[in-house]
CSV table of C-alpha atoms in Angstrom, one decimal:
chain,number,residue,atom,x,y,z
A,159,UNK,CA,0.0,0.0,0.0
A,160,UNK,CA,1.4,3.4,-0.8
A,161,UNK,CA,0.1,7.1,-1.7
A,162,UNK,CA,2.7,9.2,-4.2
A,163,UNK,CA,2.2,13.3,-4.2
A,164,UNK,CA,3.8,14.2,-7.1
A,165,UNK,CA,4.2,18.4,-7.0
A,166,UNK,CA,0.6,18.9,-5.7
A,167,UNK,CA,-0.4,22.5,-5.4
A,168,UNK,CA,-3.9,23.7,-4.3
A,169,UNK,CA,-5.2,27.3,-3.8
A,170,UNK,CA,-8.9,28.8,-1.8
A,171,UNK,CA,-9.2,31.5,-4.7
A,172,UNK,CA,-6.4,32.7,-4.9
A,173,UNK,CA,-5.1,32.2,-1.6
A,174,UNK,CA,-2.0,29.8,-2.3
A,175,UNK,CA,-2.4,27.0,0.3
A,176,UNK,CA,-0.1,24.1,-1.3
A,177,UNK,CA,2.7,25.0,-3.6
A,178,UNK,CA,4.4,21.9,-4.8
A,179,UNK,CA,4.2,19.1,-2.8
A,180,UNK,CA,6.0,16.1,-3.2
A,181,UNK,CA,6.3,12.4,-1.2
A,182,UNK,CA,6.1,8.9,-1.2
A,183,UNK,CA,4.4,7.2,1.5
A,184,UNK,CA,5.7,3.6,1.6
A,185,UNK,CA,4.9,0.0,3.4
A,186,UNK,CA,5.1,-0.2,6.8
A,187,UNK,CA,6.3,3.2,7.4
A,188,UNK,CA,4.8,6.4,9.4
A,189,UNK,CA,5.6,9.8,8.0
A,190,UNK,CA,5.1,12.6,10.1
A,191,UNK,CA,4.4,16.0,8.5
A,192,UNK,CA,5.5,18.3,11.0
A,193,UNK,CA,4.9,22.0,10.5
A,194,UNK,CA,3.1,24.7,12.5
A,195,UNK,CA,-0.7,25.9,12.5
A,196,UNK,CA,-2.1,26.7,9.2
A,197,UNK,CA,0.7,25.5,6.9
A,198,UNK,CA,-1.5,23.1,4.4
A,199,UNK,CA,-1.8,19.8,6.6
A,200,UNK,CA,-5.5,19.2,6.6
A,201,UNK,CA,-5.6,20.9,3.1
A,202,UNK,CA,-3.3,18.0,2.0
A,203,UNK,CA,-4.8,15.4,3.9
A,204,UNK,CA,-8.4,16.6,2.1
A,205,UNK,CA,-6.6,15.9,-1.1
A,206,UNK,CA,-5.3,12.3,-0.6
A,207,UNK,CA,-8.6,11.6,0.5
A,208,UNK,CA,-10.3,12.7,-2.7
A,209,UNK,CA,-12.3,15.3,-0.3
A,210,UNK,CA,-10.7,18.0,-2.7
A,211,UNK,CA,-10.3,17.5,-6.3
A,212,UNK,CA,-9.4,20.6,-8.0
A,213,UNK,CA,-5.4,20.6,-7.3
A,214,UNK,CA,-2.7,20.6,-9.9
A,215,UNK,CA,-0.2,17.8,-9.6
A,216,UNK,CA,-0.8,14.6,-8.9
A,217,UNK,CA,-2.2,12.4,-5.6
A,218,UNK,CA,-1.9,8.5,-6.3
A,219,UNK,CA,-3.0,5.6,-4.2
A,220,UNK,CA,-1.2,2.1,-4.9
A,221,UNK,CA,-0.5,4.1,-8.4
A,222,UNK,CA,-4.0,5.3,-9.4
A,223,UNK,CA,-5.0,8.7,-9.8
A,224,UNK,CA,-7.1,9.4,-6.1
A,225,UNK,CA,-9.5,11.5,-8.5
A,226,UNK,CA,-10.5,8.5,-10.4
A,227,UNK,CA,-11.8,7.0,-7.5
A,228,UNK,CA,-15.0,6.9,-5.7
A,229,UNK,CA,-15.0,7.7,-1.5
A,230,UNK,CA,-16.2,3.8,-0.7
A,231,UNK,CA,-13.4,2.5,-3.4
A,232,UNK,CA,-10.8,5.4,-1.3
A,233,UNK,CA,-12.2,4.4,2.2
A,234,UNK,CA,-11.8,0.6,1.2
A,235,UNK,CA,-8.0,1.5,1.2
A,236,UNK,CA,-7.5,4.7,3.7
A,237,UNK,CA,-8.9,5.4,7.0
A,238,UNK,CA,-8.9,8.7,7.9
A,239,UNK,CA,-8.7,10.2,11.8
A,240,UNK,CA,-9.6,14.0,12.1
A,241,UNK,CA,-8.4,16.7,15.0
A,242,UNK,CA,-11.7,16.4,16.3
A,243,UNK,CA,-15.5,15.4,15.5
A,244,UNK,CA,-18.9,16.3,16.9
A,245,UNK,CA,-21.5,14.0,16.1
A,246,UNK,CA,-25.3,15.0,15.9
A,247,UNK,CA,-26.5,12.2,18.0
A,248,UNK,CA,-25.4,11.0,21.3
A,249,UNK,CA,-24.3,7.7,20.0
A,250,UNK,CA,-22.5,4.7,22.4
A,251,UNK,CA,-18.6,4.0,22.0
A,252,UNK,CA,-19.7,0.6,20.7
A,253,UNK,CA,-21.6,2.1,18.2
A,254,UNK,CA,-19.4,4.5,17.1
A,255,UNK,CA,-16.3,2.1,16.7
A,256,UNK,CA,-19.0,-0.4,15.2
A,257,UNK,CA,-19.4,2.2,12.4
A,258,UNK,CA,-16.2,1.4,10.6
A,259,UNK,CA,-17.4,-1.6,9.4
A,260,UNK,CA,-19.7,-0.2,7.1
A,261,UNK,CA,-17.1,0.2,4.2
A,262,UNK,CA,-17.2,-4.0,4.5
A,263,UNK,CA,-21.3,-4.3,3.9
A,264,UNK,CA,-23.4,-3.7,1.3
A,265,UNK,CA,-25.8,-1.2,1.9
A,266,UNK,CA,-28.8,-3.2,3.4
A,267,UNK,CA,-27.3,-5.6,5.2
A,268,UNK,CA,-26.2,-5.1,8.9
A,269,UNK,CA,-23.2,-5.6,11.0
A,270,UNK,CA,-22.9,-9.2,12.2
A,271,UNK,CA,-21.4,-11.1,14.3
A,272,UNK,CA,-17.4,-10.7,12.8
A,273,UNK,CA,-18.1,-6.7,12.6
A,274,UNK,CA,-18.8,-6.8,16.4
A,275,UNK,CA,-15.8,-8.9,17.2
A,276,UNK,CA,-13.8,-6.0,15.4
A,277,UNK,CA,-15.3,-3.5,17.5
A,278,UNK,CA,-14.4,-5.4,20.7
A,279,UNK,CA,-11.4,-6.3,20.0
A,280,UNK,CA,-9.6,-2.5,19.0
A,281,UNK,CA,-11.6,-1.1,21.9
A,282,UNK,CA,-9.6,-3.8,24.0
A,283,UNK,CA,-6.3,-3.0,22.2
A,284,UNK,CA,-6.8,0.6,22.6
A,285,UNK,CA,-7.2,0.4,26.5
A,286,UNK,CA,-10.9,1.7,26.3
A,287,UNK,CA,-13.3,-1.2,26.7
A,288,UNK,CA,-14.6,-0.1,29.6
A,289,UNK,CA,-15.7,2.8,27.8
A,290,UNK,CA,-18.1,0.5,25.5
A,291,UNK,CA,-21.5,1.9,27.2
A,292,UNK,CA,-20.7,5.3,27.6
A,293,UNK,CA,-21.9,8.2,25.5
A,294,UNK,CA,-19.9,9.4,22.5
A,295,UNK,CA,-20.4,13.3,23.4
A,296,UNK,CA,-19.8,12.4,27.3
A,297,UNK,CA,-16.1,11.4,27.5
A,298,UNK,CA,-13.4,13.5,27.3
A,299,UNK,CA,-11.5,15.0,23.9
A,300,UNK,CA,-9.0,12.6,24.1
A,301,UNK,CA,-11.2,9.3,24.7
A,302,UNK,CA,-12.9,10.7,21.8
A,303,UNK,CA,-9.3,10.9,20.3
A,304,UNK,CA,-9.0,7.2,21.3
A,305,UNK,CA,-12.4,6.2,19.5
A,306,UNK,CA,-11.8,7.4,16.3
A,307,UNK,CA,-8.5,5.5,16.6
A,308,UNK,CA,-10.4,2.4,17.3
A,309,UNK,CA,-13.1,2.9,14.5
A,310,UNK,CA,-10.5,3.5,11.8
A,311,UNK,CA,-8.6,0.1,12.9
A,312,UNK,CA,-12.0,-1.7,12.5
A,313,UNK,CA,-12.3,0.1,9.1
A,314,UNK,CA,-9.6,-2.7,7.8
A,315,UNK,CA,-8.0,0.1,5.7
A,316,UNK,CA,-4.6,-0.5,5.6
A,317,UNK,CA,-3.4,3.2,5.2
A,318,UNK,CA,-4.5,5.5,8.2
A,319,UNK,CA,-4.2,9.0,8.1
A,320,UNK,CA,-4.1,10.8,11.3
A,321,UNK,CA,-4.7,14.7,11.7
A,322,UNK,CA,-2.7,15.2,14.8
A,323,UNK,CA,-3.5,12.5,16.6
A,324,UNK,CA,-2.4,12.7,20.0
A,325,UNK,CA,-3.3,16.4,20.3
A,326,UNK,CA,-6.1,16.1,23.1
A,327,UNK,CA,-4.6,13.3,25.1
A,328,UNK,CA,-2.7,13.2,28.0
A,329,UNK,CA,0.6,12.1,28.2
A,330,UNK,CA,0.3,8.6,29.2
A,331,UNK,CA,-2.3,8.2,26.2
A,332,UNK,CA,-0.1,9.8,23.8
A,333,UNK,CA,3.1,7.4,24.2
A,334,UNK,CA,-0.4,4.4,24.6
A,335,UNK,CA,-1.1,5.8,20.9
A,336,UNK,CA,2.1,6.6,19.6
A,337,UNK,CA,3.3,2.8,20.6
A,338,UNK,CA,0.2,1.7,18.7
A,339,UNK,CA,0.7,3.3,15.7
A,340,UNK,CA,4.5,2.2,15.7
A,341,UNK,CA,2.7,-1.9,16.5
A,342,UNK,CA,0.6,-1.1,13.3
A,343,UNK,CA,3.6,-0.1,10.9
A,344,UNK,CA,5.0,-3.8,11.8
A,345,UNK,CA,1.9,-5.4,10.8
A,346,UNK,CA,2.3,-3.9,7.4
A,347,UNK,CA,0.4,-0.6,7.6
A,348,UNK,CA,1.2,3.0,6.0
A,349,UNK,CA,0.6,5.7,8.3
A,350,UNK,CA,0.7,9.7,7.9
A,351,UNK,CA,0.4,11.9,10.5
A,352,UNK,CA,0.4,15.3,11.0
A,353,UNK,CA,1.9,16.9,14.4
A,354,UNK,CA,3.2,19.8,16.2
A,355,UNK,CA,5.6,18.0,18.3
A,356,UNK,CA,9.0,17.7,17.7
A,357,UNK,CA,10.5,15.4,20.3
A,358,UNK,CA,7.9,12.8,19.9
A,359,UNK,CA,8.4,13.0,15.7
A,360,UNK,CA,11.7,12.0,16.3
A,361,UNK,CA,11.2,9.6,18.2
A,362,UNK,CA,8.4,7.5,16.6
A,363,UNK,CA,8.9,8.3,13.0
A,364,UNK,CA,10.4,7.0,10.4
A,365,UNK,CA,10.6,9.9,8.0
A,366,UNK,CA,9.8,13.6,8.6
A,367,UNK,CA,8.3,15.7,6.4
A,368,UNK,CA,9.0,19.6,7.5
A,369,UNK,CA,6.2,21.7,6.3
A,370,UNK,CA,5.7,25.8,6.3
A,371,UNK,CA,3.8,27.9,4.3
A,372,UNK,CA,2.3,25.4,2.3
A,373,UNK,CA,5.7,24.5,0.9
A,374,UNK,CA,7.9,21.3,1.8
A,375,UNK,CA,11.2,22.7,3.6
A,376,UNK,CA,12.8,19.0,4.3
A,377,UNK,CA,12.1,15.5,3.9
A,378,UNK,CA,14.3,12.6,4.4
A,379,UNK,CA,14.9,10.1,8.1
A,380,UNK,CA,14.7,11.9,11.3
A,381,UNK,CA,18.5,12.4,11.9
A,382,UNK,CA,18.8,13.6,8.6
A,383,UNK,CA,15.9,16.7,9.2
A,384,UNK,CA,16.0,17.7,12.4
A,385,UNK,CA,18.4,20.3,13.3
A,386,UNK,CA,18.1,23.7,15.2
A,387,UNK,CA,18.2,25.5,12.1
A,388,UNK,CA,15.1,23.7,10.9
A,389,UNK,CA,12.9,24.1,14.2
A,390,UNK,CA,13.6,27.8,14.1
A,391,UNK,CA,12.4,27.9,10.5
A,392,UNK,CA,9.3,26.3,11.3
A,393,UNK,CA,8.6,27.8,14.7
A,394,UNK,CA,10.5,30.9,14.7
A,395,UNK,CA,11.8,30.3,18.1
A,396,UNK,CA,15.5,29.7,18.7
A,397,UNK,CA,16.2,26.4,20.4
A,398,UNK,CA,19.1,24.2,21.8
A,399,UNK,CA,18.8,20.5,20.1
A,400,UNK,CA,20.3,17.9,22.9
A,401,UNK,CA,21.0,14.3,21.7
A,402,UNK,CA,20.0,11.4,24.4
A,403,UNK,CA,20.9,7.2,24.7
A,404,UNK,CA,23.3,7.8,21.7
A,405,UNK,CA,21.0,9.6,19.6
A,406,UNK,CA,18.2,7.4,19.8
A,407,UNK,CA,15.8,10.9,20.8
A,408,UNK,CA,16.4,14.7,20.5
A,409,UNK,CA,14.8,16.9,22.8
A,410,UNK,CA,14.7,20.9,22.1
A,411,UNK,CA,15.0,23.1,24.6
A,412,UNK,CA,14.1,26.9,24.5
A,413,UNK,CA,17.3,28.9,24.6
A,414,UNK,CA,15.0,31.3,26.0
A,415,UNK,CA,14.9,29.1,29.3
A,416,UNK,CA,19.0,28.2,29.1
A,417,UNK,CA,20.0,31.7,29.0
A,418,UNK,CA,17.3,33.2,31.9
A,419,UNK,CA,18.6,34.6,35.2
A,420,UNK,CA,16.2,32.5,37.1
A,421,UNK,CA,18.2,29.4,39.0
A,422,UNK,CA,15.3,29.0,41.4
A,423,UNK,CA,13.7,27.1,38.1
A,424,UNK,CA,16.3,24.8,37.6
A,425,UNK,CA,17.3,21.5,40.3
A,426,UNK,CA,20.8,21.6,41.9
């Protein structure tokens, strides 16, 4: 399974939102787009999912053209996890995980017996059985988070796109999540996601794409993007990039907080 962007650009009028984007998502891989708010993230992910049509370029899935497709052929293939939804009915957890399945049946029939199994089982591997009863619109924004996770595994599509997926959680839940999606890669899945955080990209990924302005400003492993240069770029803050256990994670630290006169912050 594998999505190509071949120099994709896309504009709101003629507001430039994309200016010549171009990757290959591969085989058990996660590429993280990392970039700030409002650089072309969602805009791009609207585009691999056929959502938006009128961009120049090209957006292929498994080598067809994504605009030759229909959204059940697309969702057959790609599962797709937004920043957040609000649905208009108050449905269960079980219900709303049980609604991935629908891509598998025809339209009349009903989920059975191996549909509910699904459910159960990524509710279980996501942590949140105990959830099954509740209310959809009555847990939290990052059990939410958690659900949509669980309803796009159940979905059987073998590429998942994530729109900043650990976002609303807590810290324990975003290493539960993160470890997920790295467990998925080995079972053969693709996986984008989009994210804000730059210690966590380099530690989960295995390429980064560097995104600003609509335009792609690096692309290649994680020790070959991330720099200071390239955080200061994106984020226009300056930073201090510190290596730990041999390189295996960065960590960037404000110079902002290295260089203030206030010891009382710091351990001795």
């Amino acid at each position: 399974m594998s999505i190509e962007v071949a120099d994709l650009s896309f504009s709101y009028g003629d507001r430039l939102i994309l200016d010549g984007i171009s990757f290959v998502a591969k085989d058990k891989e996660l590429l993280s787009i990392l970039g700030p708010n409002g650089t072309g993230k969602s805009t791009l992910f609207l585009c691999i999912l056929g959502l938006l049509s009128k961009y120049k370029g090209k957006a292929l899935l498994n080598g067809r053209d994504i605009r030759d497709l229909g959204i059940r052929e697309i969702a057959k293939v790609i599962a797709y996890i937004p920043q957040s939804h609000y649905p208009s009915f108050n449905y269960t957890v079980f219900d709303m995980v049980l609604m991935g399945t629908t891509v598998q049946l025809s339209p009349l029939s009903s989920p059975g017996a191996k549909q509910r199994k699904l459910a159960e089982s990524a509710l279980e591997r996501l942590g949140i059985s105990h959830l099954k009863e509740r209310g959809y619109t009555q847990i939290s924004g990052g059990e939410r988070q958690l659900v949509l996770m669980a309803r796009a595994l159940v979905q059987e599509a073998h590429i998942l796109i994530l729109d900043e997926p650990t976002a609303n959680l807590d810290f324990g839940n975003q290493i539960r999540v993160l470890n997920q999606i790295r467990s998925l890669t080995k079972e053969g899945y693709t996986i984008i996601q989009s994210t804000h955080n730059p210690d966590q990209t380099f530690l989960f990924s295995d390429r980064v794409m560097a995104m600003k302005d609509g335009k792609v400003l690096a692309l290649g492993t994680p020790c070959q993007v991330f720099s200071q240069e390239l955080i200061q770029q994106l984020y226009g803050i300056d930073v201090e990039l510190q290596s730990l256990y041999g390189d295996k994670a960065r960590v960037c630290i404000p110079k902002s907080i290295i260089e203030a006169d206030s010891p009382q912050r710091f351990c001795s």
